Amino acid sequence: MTVHVSRLLQTLEPSATLAMAAKAKELKAKGRKIYDLSLGEPDFATPEHICQAAIEAMRAGHTHYTVASGIPELKQAVVDQYKKRYGLTYSPQQVVISNGAKHALHNAFTATLNPGDEVIIPAPYWVSYSELIKLTGAVPVIVKTEESSGFKLNAAQLRQALTPRTRMLLLCTPSNPTGTFYTKSELEGIADVVLDADLTVVADEIYDQLIYTAEPFTSFPTVRPGLQERTILINGVSKTYAMTGWRIGWAIAPTLEVAKAMGDLQSQETSNPCSISQYAALAALTGPQDCVETMRREFERRRDYVAQRIAKLPGVTAAPMQGAFYAFINISQHLGKRYGGTLVENSSEWCLELLAQKGVATVMGSAFGAEGYARLSFATSMETLAAAFDQIEAFLQEAK
Ligand code: PMP
Ligand code: GLU
């Protein structure tokens, strides 16, 4: 008997970010010099006091199953952090700790969406949203946004995309892949439509600590009364504390009912997130925070450098890089040309040729729902960035 892949999974796209990173690693393993700007993952080591906490957790015997939705101390730390940062009050029972924010998103969609529900996703969007939503039978509705407005959805665009089936809005701020973030007044405009249309919002704020502008970041539920009751907040330790491999993220649910549904789902699917990682995340949230600012400052230095280099690339533009660690460059003027004899017609071909010919790994805009663009991660060393931009410059110069 042949074993077939389910119809549902036959339509699932693999993560393009992870696929490009894997391609880069494969070439590196073959001995090629590769400048990897593909993955959004801090290159810093996890701070020492966090690693120590993990060792102590193991020694203290925290090596068993935990409550499925996470240890109470970590839920409390998450709640305390939201109170301190944004003045938002939640109870620890509203928090579900998961195996990374990606898993928290999967829980949130699965716990709240029904087949046929429409979810509005502003494009460019991070690669995993649409696929995770499709797994629930709900329908991603992609709404294109413009580079000239920082790739941000406005109230009119949101209103226009509404149908009787619209159930949810996905907001990612600061944005992966664009690096821009929504101001308070922009969020207010969106909030009014959300309240009017009775929508649920999933607000992915995983980059909230990586901001490079004078204007502070605004957390979505703070902008209007009534939003906290309809927003599922997503965050985690991966980006803020350089802890991608530890796999700890969380959702803060608007109601205990939704939190319980997510916890129950997790109890059947994964039991609980890694016990040791949960204690490490607890140390991250409750320990000294100077490491966060040290890393943020270094990202800002790289952001400044990358902005300078992009400005010198002929015919290439980018939205202002205000947060996260991505540059989303417009390469549309460089498509339809020959690179070393190969005709390059779209962003996917451009990124693959850039990798093949110059060893620079990036991610094609088409994977984020934006043809004509490429995403560069600057969560890598200055040396790598400098060499990568030299190669990109040469690549563009050689195109005919
Ligand atoms: N949301 C966004 C916007 C991201 O860029 C990422 C990157 N991994 C995630 C969620 C998931 O983070 P993790 O699963 O590593 O916590
Ligand atoms: N979020 C990061 C990125 O976009 C890590 C990879 C992933 O989870 O997709 O590169």
XYZ file of C-alpha atoms and ligand atoms in Angstrom:
426
model
C 0.000 0.000 0.000
C 1.292 3.476 -0.820
C 1.186 6.068 1.927
C -0.151 9.363 0.612
C 0.313 12.846 1.989
C -3.018 14.292 3.126
C -4.846 16.672 0.788
C -4.470 19.377 3.419
C -0.681 19.072 3.625
C -0.282 18.737 -0.126
C -1.182 22.421 -0.309
C 1.158 23.533 2.487
C 4.090 25.711 1.374
C 7.320 25.101 3.288
C 8.742 28.127 5.128
C 10.703 30.127 2.528
C 12.857 31.777 5.187
C 13.985 28.414 6.545
C 14.359 27.032 2.997
C 16.721 29.849 1.934
C 18.709 29.442 5.154
C 18.989 25.698 4.485
C 20.188 26.360 0.917
C 22.841 28.745 2.244
C 24.011 26.186 4.828
C 24.166 23.467 2.178
C 26.443 25.589 -0.027
C 28.574 26.511 2.994
C 28.974 22.821 3.847
C 30.254 22.271 0.284
C 32.995 24.809 0.975
C 31.481 27.894 -0.726
C 31.999 31.297 0.882
C 28.474 32.359 1.809
C 27.236 35.700 3.179
C 24.035 34.748 4.886
C 21.417 37.502 5.176
C 18.525 35.068 4.927
C 17.399 34.267 8.437
C 15.971 36.625 11.016
C 17.869 35.286 13.963
C 20.147 37.265 16.290
C 23.765 36.184 15.860
C 24.565 36.930 19.525
C 25.041 34.179 22.087
C 22.204 33.844 24.595
C 23.284 35.985 27.599
C 25.255 34.037 30.197
C 22.861 34.540 33.130
C 20.070 32.946 31.075
C 22.224 29.918 30.232
C 23.172 29.630 33.918
C 19.486 29.601 34.877
C 18.938 26.667 32.517
C 21.822 24.746 34.116
C 20.444 25.477 37.570
C 16.960 24.382 36.460
C 18.354 21.027 35.352
C 20.273 20.618 38.625
C 17.137 21.529 40.588
C 15.283 18.699 38.847
C 13.099 20.790 36.538
C 13.455 18.088 33.932
C 9.910 16.736 33.907
C 6.590 17.598 32.313
C 5.192 20.958 33.356
C 1.623 22.253 33.263
C 0.691 22.054 29.555
C 0.226 25.802 29.197
C 3.498 26.636 30.980
C 4.913 27.173 34.471
C 2.977 29.706 36.582
C 6.127 31.749 37.364
C 6.778 32.381 33.670
C 3.130 33.308 33.012
C 3.370 35.776 35.896
C 6.605 37.217 34.477
C 4.925 37.712 31.075
C 1.993 39.490 32.727
C 4.350 41.677 34.795
C 6.282 42.608 31.687
C 3.167 43.756 29.793
C 2.089 45.767 32.818
C 5.484 47.424 33.108
C 5.996 48.107 29.421
C 2.491 49.105 28.332
C 0.334 49.415 31.457
C -1.811 46.481 30.315
C -3.353 44.317 33.030
C -3.760 40.587 32.394
C -4.101 37.572 34.678
C -1.516 34.778 34.395
C -4.352 32.419 33.396
C -4.662 34.348 30.137
C -1.093 33.407 29.145
C -0.185 30.233 27.238
C 3.531 29.493 26.955
C 4.428 27.643 23.741
C 7.287 26.210 21.710
C 8.133 29.569 20.178
C 5.882 32.356 18.927
C 5.257 30.379 15.748
C 3.577 27.693 17.823
C 1.670 30.365 19.767
C 0.313 31.655 16.445
C -0.710 28.141 15.429
C -2.531 27.724 18.750
C -4.227 31.107 18.418
C -5.515 30.429 14.888
C -6.596 26.862 15.672
C -8.379 27.900 18.844
C -10.402 30.728 17.300
C -10.969 30.173 13.558
C -13.577 28.077 11.766
C -13.472 26.870 8.151
C -14.531 29.674 5.832
C -13.650 32.495 8.250
C -11.656 35.227 6.536
C -8.482 36.619 8.043
C -7.118 39.883 6.673
C -3.339 39.865 6.313
C -1.605 43.039 5.136
C 1.103 42.231 2.569
C 4.066 42.080 2.688
C 3.549 39.527 5.455
C 5.732 37.046 7.305
C 5.734 33.694 5.496
C 4.076 31.543 8.161
C 0.807 33.430 8.754
C -1.069 32.389 5.623
C 0.019 28.752 5.842
C -0.902 28.390 9.533
C -4.281 30.016 8.859
C -4.956 27.702 5.903
C -4.377 24.679 8.177
C -7.518 25.674 10.120
C -9.679 25.817 6.972
C -9.963 29.596 7.315
C -9.153 31.820 4.344
C -6.259 34.306 4.309
C -7.317 37.520 2.563
C -4.191 39.323 1.457
C -4.394 43.120 1.281
C -1.560 44.788 -0.579
C 0.097 47.826 1.012
C 2.416 50.407 -0.569
C 6.113 51.081 -0.084
C 5.319 54.824 -0.123
C 3.267 54.455 3.064
C 5.825 52.248 4.796
C 3.887 49.116 3.795
C 1.261 49.878 6.396
C -2.405 49.056 6.147
C -4.684 52.062 6.598
C -8.248 52.223 7.874
C -9.723 52.682 4.382
C -7.898 49.637 2.997
C -9.054 47.567 5.947
C -12.648 48.709 5.558
C -12.595 47.890 1.877
C -11.398 44.338 2.521
C -14.236 43.525 4.942
C -16.879 40.982 3.966
C -19.583 39.336 6.077
C -17.124 36.475 6.637
C -14.235 38.619 7.949
C -13.378 37.377 11.392
C -9.833 38.435 12.144
C -7.067 40.921 11.356
C -3.424 39.933 11.565
C -1.127 42.784 12.594
C 2.644 42.406 12.756
C 4.326 45.468 14.227
C 7.262 46.074 13.979
C 6.950 44.185 10.739
C 8.777 41.207 9.412
C 9.667 41.591 6.505
C 9.443 45.384 6.064
C 11.086 46.713 9.249
C 8.478 49.489 9.665
C 6.100 49.890 12.605
C 2.665 51.412 13.105
C 2.434 54.735 14.944
C -0.188 55.288 17.621
C -2.383 57.353 15.316
C -2.153 54.763 12.523
C -3.228 52.090 14.998
C -6.103 54.266 16.176
C -7.480 54.420 12.641
C -7.272 50.645 12.342
C -8.726 50.141 15.820
C -11.866 52.089 14.926
C -12.571 49.762 11.998
C -11.767 46.711 14.144
C -14.246 47.818 16.810
C -16.865 48.747 14.232
C -16.600 45.453 12.390
C -16.317 43.376 15.570
C -13.021 41.734 14.527
C -10.576 39.647 16.508
C -6.973 40.835 16.164
C -3.856 38.747 16.387
C -1.102 41.251 17.206
C 2.358 39.784 16.658
C 4.654 42.085 18.639
C 7.699 39.828 18.765
C 10.010 42.692 17.695
C 8.635 45.252 20.184
C 12.019 45.657 21.914
C 13.926 46.251 18.680
C 13.063 49.839 17.774
C 15.464 52.381 16.232
C 13.399 55.564 16.198
C 12.663 58.296 18.713
C 8.974 57.485 18.439
C 8.132 54.748 20.950
C 6.474 51.490 19.954
C 2.721 51.275 20.634
C 1.180 47.981 21.676
C -2.116 47.517 19.823
C -4.502 46.858 22.774
C -3.470 50.161 24.406
C -4.843 52.457 21.703
C -8.607 52.242 22.371
C -10.797 50.822 25.131
C -12.334 47.517 24.094
C -9.307 46.237 22.175
C -7.807 44.148 24.951
C -10.973 42.035 24.965
C -10.563 41.179 21.270
C -6.795 40.964 20.804
C -4.559 37.926 21.068
C -1.032 39.164 21.770
C 1.917 37.167 20.482
C 5.459 37.585 21.755
C 8.447 35.554 22.942
C 12.100 35.475 23.881
C 13.601 34.453 20.513
C 14.441 37.919 19.184
C 14.692 40.083 22.313
C 17.090 37.781 24.174
C 18.793 35.924 21.291
C 17.031 32.684 22.263
C 15.734 31.315 18.945
C 16.859 27.758 19.669
C 15.248 27.575 23.101
C 11.778 27.686 21.496
C 9.780 29.754 23.966
C 7.028 32.148 22.924
C 3.549 32.902 24.198
C 0.061 34.067 23.454
C -1.925 36.307 25.794
C -5.572 35.519 25.225
C -8.402 38.033 25.548
C -10.509 35.587 27.587
C -9.916 32.623 29.880
C -12.019 30.520 27.497
C -9.614 31.122 24.588
C -6.583 30.605 26.854
C -8.039 27.295 28.015
C -8.709 26.189 24.423
C -5.087 26.925 23.467
C -3.783 25.159 26.588
C -6.004 22.135 25.914
C -4.797 21.958 22.318
C -1.226 22.090 23.508
C -1.919 19.374 26.111
C -2.888 17.044 23.249
C -0.226 18.109 20.760
C 3.010 18.750 22.621
C 2.271 18.299 26.365
C 4.303 21.361 27.326
C 7.137 23.555 26.112
C 10.598 22.371 27.221
C 10.802 22.698 31.030
C 14.425 23.857 31.029
C 13.772 26.489 28.365
C 10.864 27.831 30.388
C 13.198 28.444 33.358
C 15.703 30.076 31.023
C 12.935 32.347 29.665
C 11.933 33.170 33.242
C 15.504 34.309 33.928
C 15.423 36.348 30.706
C 12.266 38.223 31.718
C 13.066 38.685 35.398
C 16.873 39.123 35.259
C 19.001 42.119 34.233
C 17.741 43.796 31.057
C 20.927 45.608 29.992
C 21.690 42.786 27.525
C 18.559 43.761 25.561
C 19.751 47.344 25.125
C 23.300 46.244 24.277
C 22.004 44.023 21.462
C 19.492 46.635 20.297
C 22.266 49.231 20.031
C 24.381 46.893 17.940
C 21.407 46.184 15.655
C 20.910 49.930 15.317
C 24.553 50.398 14.305
C 24.086 47.724 11.638
C 20.795 49.272 10.555
C 22.575 52.596 9.982
C 25.287 50.889 7.962
C 22.795 48.895 5.873
C 20.742 52.041 5.170
C 23.910 53.778 3.907
C 24.819 50.875 1.650
C 21.290 50.581 0.233
C 21.270 54.306 -0.549
C 24.324 53.722 -2.759
C 22.758 50.851 -4.728
C 21.589 52.253 -8.068
C 17.827 52.043 -8.591
C 17.180 50.314 -5.255
C 14.888 51.772 -2.594
C 13.755 50.557 0.818
C 11.160 51.598 3.364
C 12.696 53.255 6.458
C 14.091 50.630 8.812
C 12.473 51.530 12.111
C 12.357 48.201 13.908
C 13.126 44.451 13.783
C 16.267 43.596 11.766
C 15.209 43.544 8.150
C 15.684 45.661 5.062
C 13.031 45.099 2.422
C 14.574 46.345 -0.787
C 12.778 47.210 -3.998
C 14.653 45.462 -6.827
C 11.963 45.848 -9.486
C 14.222 48.014 -11.700
C 16.740 45.190 -11.790
C 14.407 42.479 -13.023
C 14.156 41.526 -16.692
C 17.967 41.738 -17.002
C 20.685 39.151 -17.621
C 23.014 38.284 -14.770
C 26.078 36.386 -16.005
C 24.008 35.410 -19.037
C 20.958 34.210 -17.038
C 17.704 36.087 -17.542
C 16.229 37.055 -14.170
C 12.539 37.900 -14.309
C 11.276 37.817 -10.725
C 12.414 38.165 -7.113
C 12.780 34.433 -6.632
C 15.157 34.134 -9.611
C 17.023 37.258 -8.453
C 17.636 35.839 -4.971
C 18.613 32.408 -6.290
C 21.061 33.912 -8.824
C 22.512 36.254 -6.191
C 23.164 33.206 -4.029
C 24.505 31.061 -6.871
C 26.719 33.741 -8.442
C 27.803 35.853 -5.465
C 27.149 33.683 -2.424
C 24.733 36.158 -0.792
C 21.654 34.546 0.749
C 18.497 36.706 0.970
C 14.771 35.882 0.808
C 12.582 36.616 -2.221
C 9.811 39.181 -1.778
C 7.318 36.833 -3.446
C 7.475 34.581 -0.358
C 6.155 37.553 1.646
C 3.464 38.376 -0.909
C 5.461 41.212 -2.522
C 6.948 40.518 -5.953
C 9.791 42.866 -6.939
C 11.400 42.920 -3.485
C 14.004 41.013 -1.496
C 14.454 40.774 2.270
C 17.879 41.192 3.838
C 18.372 40.340 7.505
C 20.965 42.450 9.301
C 21.064 40.159 12.335
C 24.583 39.255 11.320
C 28.072 40.681 11.809
C 29.248 43.987 10.287
C 31.952 42.062 8.435
C 29.398 39.800 6.773
C 27.185 42.784 5.960
C 30.064 44.715 4.392
C 31.162 41.775 2.252
C 27.564 40.942 1.289
C 26.897 44.511 0.113
C 30.106 44.506 -1.933
C 28.821 41.376 -3.651
C 25.305 42.791 -4.180
C 26.829 45.954 -5.681
C 28.935 43.890 -8.087
C 25.927 41.712 -8.961
C 23.842 44.758 -9.907
C 26.707 46.367 -11.849
C 27.252 43.247 -13.944
C 23.550 42.968 -14.910
C 22.722 43.808 -18.518
N 6.531 36.220 14.334
C 7.395 36.868 13.557
C 6.977 38.144 12.937
C 8.668 36.351 13.311
O 9.515 37.014 12.544
C 9.027 35.137 13.908
C 10.401 34.616 13.568
N 10.753 33.451 13.932
C 8.087 34.487 14.727
C 6.854 35.062 14.916
C 8.348 33.188 15.395
O 9.319 33.265 16.375
P 9.729 32.025 17.287
O 8.882 30.873 16.888
O 11.171 31.814 17.046
O 9.454 32.456 18.697
N 11.262 34.637 11.706
C 12.593 34.467 11.188
C 12.619 34.877 9.729
O 11.641 35.359 9.223
C 13.097 33.082 11.440
C 12.659 32.022 10.480
C 11.217 31.718 10.593
O 10.784 31.382 11.689
O 10.541 31.890 9.576
O 13.642 34.738 9.125
